Amino acid sequence: MREVDVSLITDAVKRMSMEANTRLGDDVIATYAACAEREESETGKSILEQLQRNAAISGETGLPLCQDTGVAVVFIELGQEVHLTGGELKEAVNEGVRRGYREGYLRKSIVADPLRRKNTGDNTPAVLHVDVVPGDKVKITIATKGGGSENMSGIKMLKPADGVEGVKDYVVERVREAGPNPCPPTIVGVGIGGTFEVAAILSKKALLRPLGKRHADPFYAALEEELLEKINRLGIGPMGLGGSTTSFDVKVEVHPCHIASLPVAVNIQCHSTRHLETEI
Amino acid sequence: MSDAIRLTTPLTDADVEKLKIGDRVILSGVLYTARDAAHARLVDLIEKGEELPFDPQGQVIYFVGPTPPPPGRVIGSAGPTTSYRMDSYSPILISKGLKGMIGKGKRSKEVVESMKEHKAVYFGATGGTGALISGCIKEAEVIAYEDLGPEAIRKLVVEDFPLIVVNDAHGGDLYEKGRALYAK
């Protein structure tokens, strides 16, 4: 067994929650520039340029890229040879969020109860997904997910007979319905298969793959390409003001499922896609 | 693109009536911030016939919940939030004289009708550019509902806030028009 003190997890979550909110990935910056170049609408181009300026200002000043610094969604792949010491895993993650959101001057956007809605004041609790995997490492991924794009997500339990056409129709319909609301150009995460809850988690995990990187299975890689093309024909454009860049990318993840089922979940991510990973 | 129109708050009916969808506006002056929870409280006060923390006559509400100001700044990151969540509250504020709203995303038919009836306008700001917009905000002061944290009502003074008219007082909708131009 390898012993890992949970304070290392707290430190990593703190650092990453601050960094993710002020620095976009190189893939995202490159995508902004490439899309600004080929966007057909002048207004759309100007918005893509504003996104680039915003990223530069955020990097220079340390101000968050967006005021919605999100719910901290934390994925941990916990090696089964690891023995965690020094405290509870969940509390260690929450402490990292608490410190990062305080010290990074990030917004506290979590209410303690969905209906009584009192702000917890420290952006905790995080949403934590833990998978036990082979090995002796702890891989931590944090996605700080804004509410505006999350609200435009959806799930549908299709019939197997609906097939791939049913999946395409649902995904494109979700993006059409969302229109300007989720801060396009978006990234569209699609989870197909599994059960109701597995499809939803897959659609969120799909958003973690770097922009431009296709699914390893050529069948799904082709589906991603086709969906992206259909979505970009909708005309929604940057911030919904019309244009040829409605989404930067579509990511599909799949899972085996029941003979009676074909779940499909769509998790929409705004243009400010913020996530980081590290390994302890 | 046509030249931007410079406006200073408070806005008059004449200011609002000349605006058309797609117009770029550079806005300066006082804005009031409010989002979901603050709107619920404002509408509750109106329904009870009580006084509001600010008089909406001629004013502009910015749908924003900023990040806390780091040392040396008046406000943190401060871009627009999605506006439809305020749709059930906006018409009553418009009927009380509110002339403008700043946010992002679609408004309901009821809000659009109310803007036509009472002469008001809905501006879009660029979502996800809170660091950039923060530079336009020169003063910020919490004037009500401090307990709501990021959702408290703030009085802001802005200079040269770049906006685009999404819904005008004549029933126009830039989202519909823009999409139709580029749909294939």
PDB file of N, CA, C and O in Angstrom, chain B residues 49-113:
ATOM      1  N   GLY B  49     -46.875  46.686  -1.689  1.00  0.00           N
ATOM      2  CA  GLY B  49     -47.012  48.142  -1.714  1.00  0.00           C
ATOM      3  C   GLY B  49     -45.938  48.868  -0.908  1.00  0.00           C
ATOM      4  O   GLY B  49     -46.128  50.012  -0.502  1.00  0.00           O
ATOM      5  N   GLU B  50     -44.813  48.197  -0.687  1.00  0.00           N
ATOM      6  CA  GLU B  50     -43.742  48.824   0.099  1.00  0.00           C
ATOM      7  C   GLU B  50     -42.690  49.476  -0.805  1.00  0.00           C
ATOM      8  O   GLU B  50     -42.636  49.206  -2.002  1.00  0.00           O
ATOM      9  N   GLU B  51     -41.845  50.285  -0.171  1.00  0.00           N
ATOM     10  CA  GLU B  51     -40.838  51.035  -0.945  1.00  0.00           C
ATOM     11  C   GLU B  51     -39.691  50.125  -1.390  1.00  0.00           C
ATOM     12  O   GLU B  51     -39.255  49.255  -0.629  1.00  0.00           O
ATOM     13  N   LEU B  52     -39.184  50.372  -2.600  1.00  0.00           N
ATOM     14  CA  LEU B  52     -38.057  49.579  -3.117  1.00  0.00           C
ATOM     15  C   LEU B  52     -36.733  50.211  -2.686  1.00  0.00           C
ATOM     16  O   LEU B  52     -36.685  51.410  -2.417  1.00  0.00           O
ATOM     17  N   PRO B  53     -35.645  49.422  -2.664  1.00  0.00           N
ATOM     18  CA  PRO B  53     -34.339  49.989  -2.289  1.00  0.00           C
ATOM     19  C   PRO B  53     -33.837  51.044  -3.286  1.00  0.00           C
ATOM     20  O   PRO B  53     -32.956  51.825  -2.971  1.00  0.00           O
ATOM     21  N   PHE B  54     -34.383  51.036  -4.521  1.00  0.00           N
ATOM     22  CA  PHE B  54     -34.084  52.115  -5.481  1.00  0.00           C
ATOM     23  C   PHE B  54     -35.331  52.315  -6.337  1.00  0.00           C
ATOM     24  O   PHE B  54     -36.124  51.382  -6.526  1.00  0.00           O
ATOM     25  N   ASP B  55     -35.502  53.533  -6.844  1.00  0.00           N
ATOM     26  CA  ASP B  55     -36.661  53.822  -7.693  1.00  0.00           C
ATOM     27  C   ASP B  55     -36.337  53.372  -9.110  1.00  0.00           C
ATOM     28  O   ASP B  55     -35.373  53.855  -9.716  1.00  0.00           O
ATOM     29  N   PRO B  56     -37.113  52.420  -9.660  1.00  0.00           N
ATOM     30  CA  PRO B  56     -36.774  51.895 -10.998  1.00  0.00           C
ATOM     31  C   PRO B  56     -37.002  52.890 -12.151  1.00  0.00           C
ATOM     32  O   PRO B  56     -36.546  52.638 -13.270  1.00  0.00           O
ATOM     33  N   GLN B  57     -37.664  54.003 -11.888  1.00  0.00           N
ATOM     34  CA  GLN B  57     -37.989  54.949 -12.965  1.00  0.00           C
ATOM     35  C   GLN B  57     -36.741  55.368 -13.759  1.00  0.00           C
ATOM     36  O   GLN B  57     -35.825  55.972 -13.206  1.00  0.00           O
ATOM     37  N   GLY B  58     -36.733  55.019 -15.036  1.00  0.00           N
ATOM     38  CA  GLY B  58     -35.639  55.416 -15.926  1.00  0.00           C
ATOM     39  C   GLY B  58     -34.361  54.608 -15.772  1.00  0.00           C
ATOM     40  O   GLY B  58     -33.378  54.841 -16.477  1.00  0.00           O
ATOM     41  N   GLN B  59     -34.366  53.653 -14.844  1.00  0.00           N
ATOM     42  CA  GLN B  59     -33.119  52.943 -14.526  1.00  0.00           C
ATOM     43  C   GLN B  59     -32.892  51.702 -15.393  1.00  0.00           C
ATOM     44  O   GLN B  59     -33.778  51.256 -16.131  1.00  0.00           O
ATOM     45  N   VAL B  60     -31.688  51.172 -15.249  1.00  0.00           N
ATOM     46  CA  VAL B  60     -31.292  49.960 -15.970  1.00  0.00           C
ATOM     47  C   VAL B  60     -30.803  48.939 -14.939  1.00  0.00           C
ATOM     48  O   VAL B  60     -29.989  49.280 -14.071  1.00  0.00           O
ATOM     49  N   ILE B  61     -31.338  47.730 -15.019  1.00  0.00           N
ATOM     50  CA  ILE B  61     -30.882  46.646 -14.136  1.00  0.00           C
ATOM     51  C   ILE B  61     -29.926  45.746 -14.912  1.00  0.00           C
ATOM     52  O   ILE B  61     -30.201  45.358 -16.059  1.00  0.00           O
ATOM     53  N   TYR B  62     -28.808  45.454 -14.296  1.00  0.00           N
ATOM     54  CA  TYR B  62     -27.821  44.534 -14.879  1.00  0.00           C
ATOM     55  C   TYR B  62     -27.932  43.204 -14.136  1.00  0.00           C
ATOM     56  O   TYR B  62     -27.781  43.164 -12.915  1.00  0.00           O
ATOM     57  N   PHE B  63     -28.244  42.143 -14.888  1.00  0.00           N
ATOM     58  CA  PHE B  63     -28.361  40.814 -14.296  1.00  0.00           C
ATOM     59  C   PHE B  63     -26.946  40.256 -14.095  1.00  0.00           C
ATOM     60  O   PHE B  63     -26.348  39.705 -15.030  1.00  0.00           O
ATOM     61  N   VAL B  64     -26.420  40.399 -12.903  1.00  0.00           N
ATOM     62  CA  VAL B  64     -25.040  39.964 -12.654  1.00  0.00           C
ATOM     63  C   VAL B  64     -24.865  39.619 -11.179  1.00  0.00           C
ATOM     64  O   VAL B  64     -25.461  40.243 -10.303  1.00  0.00           O
ATOM     65  N   GLY B  65     -24.064  38.619 -10.938  1.00  0.00           N
ATOM     66  CA  GLY B  65     -23.630  38.288  -9.578  1.00  0.00           C
ATOM     67  C   GLY B  65     -22.113  38.232  -9.627  1.00  0.00           C
ATOM     68  O   GLY B  65     -21.521  37.227  -9.990  1.00  0.00           O
ATOM     69  N   PRO B  66     -21.444  39.348  -9.287  1.00  0.00           N
ATOM     70  CA  PRO B  66     -19.993  39.425  -9.493  1.00  0.00           C
ATOM     71  C   PRO B  66     -19.188  38.549  -8.528  1.00  0.00           C
ATOM     72  O   PRO B  66     -19.712  38.150  -7.486  1.00  0.00           O
ATOM     73  N   THR B  67     -17.940  38.335  -8.862  1.00  0.00           N
ATOM     74  CA  THR B  67     -17.026  37.700  -7.905  1.00  0.00           C
ATOM     75  C   THR B  67     -16.560  38.785  -6.926  1.00  0.00           C
ATOM     76  O   THR B  67     -16.644  39.981  -7.231  1.00  0.00           O
ATOM     77  N   PRO B  68     -16.087  38.394  -5.737  1.00  0.00           N
ATOM     78  CA  PRO B  68     -15.653  39.395  -4.761  1.00  0.00           C
ATOM     79  C   PRO B  68     -14.474  40.211  -5.294  1.00  0.00           C
ATOM     80  O   PRO B  68     -13.645  39.687  -6.043  1.00  0.00           O
ATOM     81  N   PRO B  69     -14.412  41.508  -4.916  1.00  0.00           N
ATOM     82  CA  PRO B  69     -13.295  42.315  -5.407  1.00  0.00           C
ATOM     83  C   PRO B  69     -11.982  41.911  -4.742  1.00  0.00           C
ATOM     84  O   PRO B  69     -11.924  41.871  -3.511  1.00  0.00           O
ATOM     85  N   PRO B  70     -10.957  41.614  -5.521  1.00  0.00           N
ATOM     86  CA  PRO B  70      -9.647  41.413  -4.901  1.00  0.00           C
ATOM     87  C   PRO B  70      -9.106  42.758  -4.410  1.00  0.00           C
ATOM     88  O   PRO B  70      -9.625  43.806  -4.826  1.00  0.00           O
ATOM     89  N   PRO B  71      -8.099  42.766  -3.537  1.00  0.00           N
ATOM     90  CA  PRO B  71      -7.576  44.036  -3.022  1.00  0.00           C
ATOM     91  C   PRO B  71      -7.222  44.988  -4.164  1.00  0.00           C
ATOM     92  O   PRO B  71      -6.650  44.565  -5.167  1.00  0.00           O
ATOM     93  N   GLY B  72      -7.626  46.257  -4.004  1.00  0.00           N
ATOM     94  CA  GLY B  72      -7.281  47.261  -5.003  1.00  0.00           C
ATOM     95  C   GLY B  72      -8.274  47.398  -6.137  1.00  0.00           C
ATOM     96  O   GLY B  72      -8.075  48.220  -7.033  1.00  0.00           O
ATOM     97  N   ARG B  73      -9.341  46.612  -6.129  1.00  0.00           N
ATOM     98  CA  ARG B  73     -10.346  46.741  -7.194  1.00  0.00           C
ATOM     99  C   ARG B  73     -11.710  47.002  -6.570  1.00  0.00           C
ATOM    100  O   ARG B  73     -11.959  46.613  -5.429  1.00  0.00           O
ATOM    101  N   VAL B  74     -12.614  47.636  -7.365  1.00  0.00           N
ATOM    102  CA  VAL B  74     -13.948  47.920  -6.813  1.00  0.00           C
ATOM    103  C   VAL B  74     -14.877  46.720  -6.951  1.00  0.00           C
ATOM    104  O   VAL B  74     -15.856  46.587  -6.224  1.00  0.00           O
ATOM    105  N   ILE B  75     -14.576  45.851  -7.897  1.00  0.00           N
ATOM    106  CA  ILE B  75     -15.434  44.689  -8.151  1.00  0.00           C
ATOM    107  C   ILE B  75     -14.571  43.612  -8.800  1.00  0.00           C
ATOM    108  O   ILE B  75     -13.506  43.911  -9.348  1.00  0.00           O
ATOM    109  N   GLY B  76     -15.021  42.375  -8.726  1.00  0.00           N
ATOM    110  CA  GLY B  76     -14.298  41.287  -9.393  1.00  0.00           C
ATOM    111  C   GLY B  76     -14.790  41.119 -10.814  1.00  0.00           C
ATOM    112  O   GLY B  76     -15.110  42.096 -11.502  1.00  0.00           O
ATOM    113  N   SER B  77     -14.847  39.872 -11.255  1.00  0.00           N
ATOM    114  CA  SER B  77     -15.328  39.543 -12.587  1.00  0.00           C
ATOM    115  C   SER B  77     -16.842  39.782 -12.597  1.00  0.00           C
ATOM    116  O   SER B  77     -17.527  39.466 -11.624  1.00  0.00           O
ATOM    117  N   ALA B  78     -17.365  40.374 -13.664  1.00  0.00           N
ATOM    118  CA  ALA B  78     -18.762  40.827 -13.606  1.00  0.00           C
ATOM    119  C   ALA B  78     -19.468  40.796 -14.960  1.00  0.00           C
ATOM    120  O   ALA B  78     -19.911  41.825 -15.472  1.00  0.00           O
ATOM    121  N   GLY B  79     -19.592  39.615 -15.530  1.00  0.00           N
ATOM    122  CA  GLY B  79     -20.329  39.469 -16.797  1.00  0.00           C
ATOM    123  C   GLY B  79     -21.798  39.156 -16.535  1.00  0.00           C
ATOM    124  O   GLY B  79     -22.208  38.911 -15.398  1.00  0.00           O
ATOM    125  N   PRO B  80     -22.591  39.146 -17.614  1.00  0.00           N
ATOM    126  CA  PRO B  80     -24.042  38.944 -17.467  1.00  0.00           C
ATOM    127  C   PRO B  80     -24.408  37.497 -17.157  1.00  0.00           C
ATOM    128  O   PRO B  80     -23.722  36.566 -17.575  1.00  0.00           O
ATOM    129  N   THR B  81     -25.517  37.322 -16.426  1.00  0.00           N
ATOM    130  CA  THR B  81     -26.067  35.983 -16.223  1.00  0.00           C
ATOM    131  C   THR B  81     -27.248  35.789 -17.172  1.00  0.00           C
ATOM    132  O   THR B  81     -27.692  36.732 -17.832  1.00  0.00           O
ATOM    133  N   THR B  82     -27.742  34.547 -17.274  1.00  0.00           N
ATOM    134  CA  THR B  82     -28.813  34.230 -18.228  1.00  0.00           C
ATOM    135  C   THR B  82     -30.131  34.852 -17.757  1.00  0.00           C
ATOM    136  O   THR B  82     -30.537  34.672 -16.612  1.00  0.00           O
ATOM    137  N   SER B  83     -30.782  35.557 -18.664  1.00  0.00           N
ATOM    138  CA  SER B  83     -31.874  36.451 -18.275  1.00  0.00           C
ATOM    139  C   SER B  83     -33.224  35.787 -18.069  1.00  0.00           C
ATOM    140  O   SER B  83     -34.066  36.327 -17.355  1.00  0.00           O
ATOM    141  N   TYR B  84     -33.480  34.627 -18.707  1.00  0.00           N
ATOM    142  CA  TYR B  84     -34.842  34.080 -18.663  1.00  0.00           C
ATOM    143  C   TYR B  84     -35.305  33.799 -17.244  1.00  0.00           C
ATOM    144  O   TYR B  84     -36.501  33.767 -16.982  1.00  0.00           O
ATOM    145  N   ARG B  85     -34.340  33.615 -16.318  1.00  0.00           N
ATOM    146  CA  ARG B  85     -34.744  33.325 -14.938  1.00  0.00           C
ATOM    147  C   ARG B  85     -35.404  34.543 -14.284  1.00  0.00           C
ATOM    148  O   ARG B  85     -36.047  34.405 -13.255  1.00  0.00           O
ATOM    149  N   MET B  86     -35.229  35.703 -14.881  1.00  0.00           N
ATOM    150  CA  MET B  86     -35.855  36.909 -14.338  1.00  0.00           C
ATOM    151  C   MET B  86     -37.162  37.238 -15.074  1.00  0.00           C
ATOM    152  O   MET B  86     -37.814  38.241 -14.774  1.00  0.00           O
ATOM    153  N   ASP B  87     -37.548  36.406 -16.056  1.00  0.00           N
ATOM    154  CA  ASP B  87     -38.711  36.728 -16.901  1.00  0.00           C
ATOM    155  C   ASP B  87     -39.998  36.922 -16.113  1.00  0.00           C
ATOM    156  O   ASP B  87     -40.818  37.766 -16.460  1.00  0.00           O
ATOM    157  N   SER B  88     -40.189  36.129 -15.065  1.00  0.00           N
ATOM    158  CA  SER B  88     -41.455  36.254 -14.346  1.00  0.00           C
ATOM    159  C   SER B  88     -41.488  37.522 -13.493  1.00  0.00           C
ATOM    160  O   SER B  88     -42.550  37.941 -13.057  1.00  0.00           O
ATOM    161  N   TYR B  89     -40.322  38.119 -13.251  1.00  0.00           N
ATOM    162  CA  TYR B  89     -40.265  39.316 -12.408  1.00  0.00           C
ATOM    163  C   TYR B  89     -40.171  40.619 -13.218  1.00  0.00           C
ATOM    164  O   TYR B  89     -40.539  41.688 -12.729  1.00  0.00           O
ATOM    165  N   SER B  90     -39.600  40.549 -14.428  1.00  0.00           N
ATOM    166  CA  SER B  90     -39.285  41.788 -15.162  1.00  0.00           C
ATOM    167  C   SER B  90     -40.506  42.636 -15.510  1.00  0.00           C
ATOM    168  O   SER B  90     -40.446  43.864 -15.363  1.00  0.00           O
ATOM    169  N   PRO B  91     -41.644  42.038 -15.992  1.00  0.00           N
ATOM    170  CA  PRO B  91     -42.747  42.907 -16.437  1.00  0.00           C
ATOM    171  C   PRO B  91     -43.229  43.876 -15.358  1.00  0.00           C
ATOM    172  O   PRO B  91     -43.496  45.046 -15.659  1.00  0.00           O
ATOM    173  N   ILE B  92     -43.299  43.445 -14.114  1.00  0.00           N
ATOM    174  CA  ILE B  92     -43.808  44.343 -13.072  1.00  0.00           C
ATOM    175  C   ILE B  92     -42.819  45.500 -12.830  1.00  0.00           C
ATOM    176  O   ILE B  92     -43.213  46.644 -12.623  1.00  0.00           O
ATOM    177  N   LEU B  93     -41.514  45.206 -12.932  1.00  0.00           N
ATOM    178  CA  LEU B  93     -40.512  46.277 -12.773  1.00  0.00           C
ATOM    179  C   LEU B  93     -40.572  47.238 -13.960  1.00  0.00           C
ATOM    180  O   LEU B  93     -40.428  48.457 -13.790  1.00  0.00           O
ATOM    181  N   ILE B  94     -40.811  46.677 -15.146  1.00  0.00           N
ATOM    182  CA  ILE B  94     -40.942  47.532 -16.343  1.00  0.00           C
ATOM    183  C   ILE B  94     -42.162  48.442 -16.184  1.00  0.00           C
ATOM    184  O   ILE B  94     -42.128  49.633 -16.512  1.00  0.00           O
ATOM    185  N   SER B  95     -43.233  47.885 -15.635  1.00  0.00           N
ATOM    186  CA  SER B  95     -44.450  48.699 -15.447  1.00  0.00           C
ATOM    187  C   SER B  95     -44.218  49.807 -14.411  1.00  0.00           C
ATOM    188  O   SER B  95     -44.953  50.786 -14.369  1.00  0.00           O
ATOM    189  N   LYS B  96     -43.176  49.648 -13.591  1.00  0.00           N
ATOM    190  CA  LYS B  96     -42.839  50.684 -12.600  1.00  0.00           C
ATOM    191  C   LYS B  96     -41.797  51.664 -13.136  1.00  0.00           C
ATOM    192  O   LYS B  96     -41.184  52.417 -12.372  1.00  0.00           O
ATOM    193  N   GLY B  97     -41.512  51.573 -14.440  1.00  0.00           N
ATOM    194  CA  GLY B  97     -40.652  52.582 -15.041  1.00  0.00           C
ATOM    195  C   GLY B  97     -39.248  52.124 -15.420  1.00  0.00           C
ATOM    196  O   GLY B  97     -38.459  52.913 -15.944  1.00  0.00           O
ATOM    197  N   LEU B  98     -38.921  50.859 -15.161  1.00  0.00           N
ATOM    198  CA  LEU B  98     -37.598  50.357 -15.558  1.00  0.00           C
ATOM    199  C   LEU B  98     -37.438  50.490 -17.074  1.00  0.00           C
ATOM    200  O   LEU B  98     -38.315  50.070 -17.830  1.00  0.00           O
ATOM    201  N   LYS B  99     -36.331  51.059 -17.531  1.00  0.00           N
ATOM    202  CA  LYS B  99     -36.167  51.320 -18.968  1.00  0.00           C
ATOM    203  C   LYS B  99     -35.225  50.339 -19.658  1.00  0.00           C
ATOM    204  O   LYS B  99     -35.235  50.233 -20.882  1.00  0.00           O
ATOM    205  N   GLY B 100     -34.389  49.686 -18.877  1.00  0.00           N
ATOM    206  CA  GLY B 100     -33.451  48.775 -19.544  1.00  0.00           C
ATOM    207  C   GLY B 100     -33.036  47.622 -18.670  1.00  0.00           C
ATOM    208  O   GLY B 100     -33.073  47.698 -17.435  1.00  0.00           O
ATOM    209  N   MET B 101     -32.673  46.525 -19.334  1.00  0.00           N
ATOM    210  CA  MET B 101     -32.123  45.353 -18.655  1.00  0.00           C
ATOM    211  C   MET B 101     -30.914  44.903 -19.448  1.00  0.00           C
ATOM    212  O   MET B 101     -30.919  44.985 -20.691  1.00  0.00           O
ATOM    213  N   ILE B 102     -29.908  44.433 -18.734  1.00  0.00           N
ATOM    214  CA  ILE B 102     -28.697  43.922 -19.390  1.00  0.00           C
ATOM    215  C   ILE B 102     -28.507  42.490 -18.936  1.00  0.00           C
ATOM    216  O   ILE B 102     -28.486  42.209 -17.731  1.00  0.00           O
ATOM    217  N   GLY B 103     -28.373  41.584 -19.906  1.00  0.00           N
ATOM    218  CA  GLY B 103     -28.160  40.182 -19.567  1.00  0.00           C
ATOM    219  C   GLY B 103     -27.671  39.433 -20.780  1.00  0.00           C
ATOM    220  O   GLY B 103     -27.017  40.005 -21.669  1.00  0.00           O
ATOM    221  N   LYS B 104     -28.008  38.153 -20.830  1.00  0.00           N
ATOM    222  CA  LYS B 104     -27.717  37.350 -22.012  1.00  0.00           C
ATOM    223  C   LYS B 104     -28.806  36.305 -22.125  1.00  0.00           C
ATOM    224  O   LYS B 104     -29.351  35.858 -21.110  1.00  0.00           O
ATOM    225  N   GLY B 105     -29.141  35.944 -23.355  1.00  0.00           N
ATOM    226  CA  GLY B 105     -30.127  34.893 -23.582  1.00  0.00           C
ATOM    227  C   GLY B 105     -31.536  35.426 -23.770  1.00  0.00           C
ATOM    228  O   GLY B 105     -31.827  36.600 -23.553  1.00  0.00           O
ATOM    229  N   LYS B 106     -32.387  34.479 -24.210  1.00  0.00           N
ATOM    230  CA  LYS B 106     -33.757  34.807 -24.641  1.00  0.00           C
ATOM    231  C   LYS B 106     -34.642  35.338 -23.516  1.00  0.00           C
ATOM    232  O   LYS B 106     -34.505  34.950 -22.380  1.00  0.00           O
ATOM    233  N   ARG B 107     -35.592  36.195 -23.890  1.00  0.00           N
ATOM    234  CA  ARG B 107     -36.644  36.659 -22.967  1.00  0.00           C
ATOM    235  C   ARG B 107     -37.974  36.065 -23.392  1.00  0.00           C
ATOM    236  O   ARG B 107     -38.165  35.709 -24.557  1.00  0.00           O
ATOM    237  N   SER B 108     -38.916  36.043 -22.455  1.00  0.00           N
ATOM    238  CA  SER B 108     -40.235  35.479 -22.748  1.00  0.00           C
ATOM    239  C   SER B 108     -41.079  36.469 -23.545  1.00  0.00           C
ATOM    240  O   SER B 108     -40.775  37.670 -23.600  1.00  0.00           O
ATOM    241  N   LYS B 109     -42.153  35.922 -24.123  1.00  0.00           N
ATOM    242  CA  LYS B 109     -43.103  36.749 -24.868  1.00  0.00           C
ATOM    243  C   LYS B 109     -43.668  37.859 -23.966  1.00  0.00           C
ATOM    244  O   LYS B 109     -43.856  38.994 -24.386  1.00  0.00           O
ATOM    245  N   GLU B 110     -43.920  37.512 -22.702  1.00  0.00           N
ATOM    246  CA  GLU B 110     -44.511  38.473 -21.754  1.00  0.00           C
ATOM    247  C   GLU B 110     -43.561  39.659 -21.532  1.00  0.00           C
ATOM    248  O   GLU B 110     -43.993  40.807 -21.464  1.00  0.00           O
ATOM    249  N   VAL B 111     -42.257  39.364 -21.423  1.00  0.00           N
ATOM    250  CA  VAL B 111     -41.285  40.442 -21.209  1.00  0.00           C
ATOM    251  C   VAL B 111     -41.224  41.323 -22.460  1.00  0.00           C
ATOM    252  O   VAL B 111     -41.228  42.559 -22.364  1.00  0.00           O
ATOM    253  N   VAL B 112     -41.193  40.689 -23.627  1.00  0.00           N
ATOM    254  CA  VAL B 112     -41.107  41.451 -24.883  1.00  0.00           C
ATOM    255  C   VAL B 112     -42.337  42.356 -25.041  1.00  0.00           C
ATOM    256  O   VAL B 112     -42.226  43.530 -25.407  1.00  0.00           O
ATOM    257  N   GLU B 113     -43.509  41.810 -24.722  1.00  0.00           N
ATOM    258  CA  GLU B 113     -44.749  42.605 -24.797  1.00  0.00           C
ATOM    259  C   GLU B 113     -44.700  43.790 -23.837  1.00  0.00           C
ATOM    260  O   GLU B 113     -45.101  44.901 -24.168  1.00  0.00           O
TER     261      GLU B 113
END
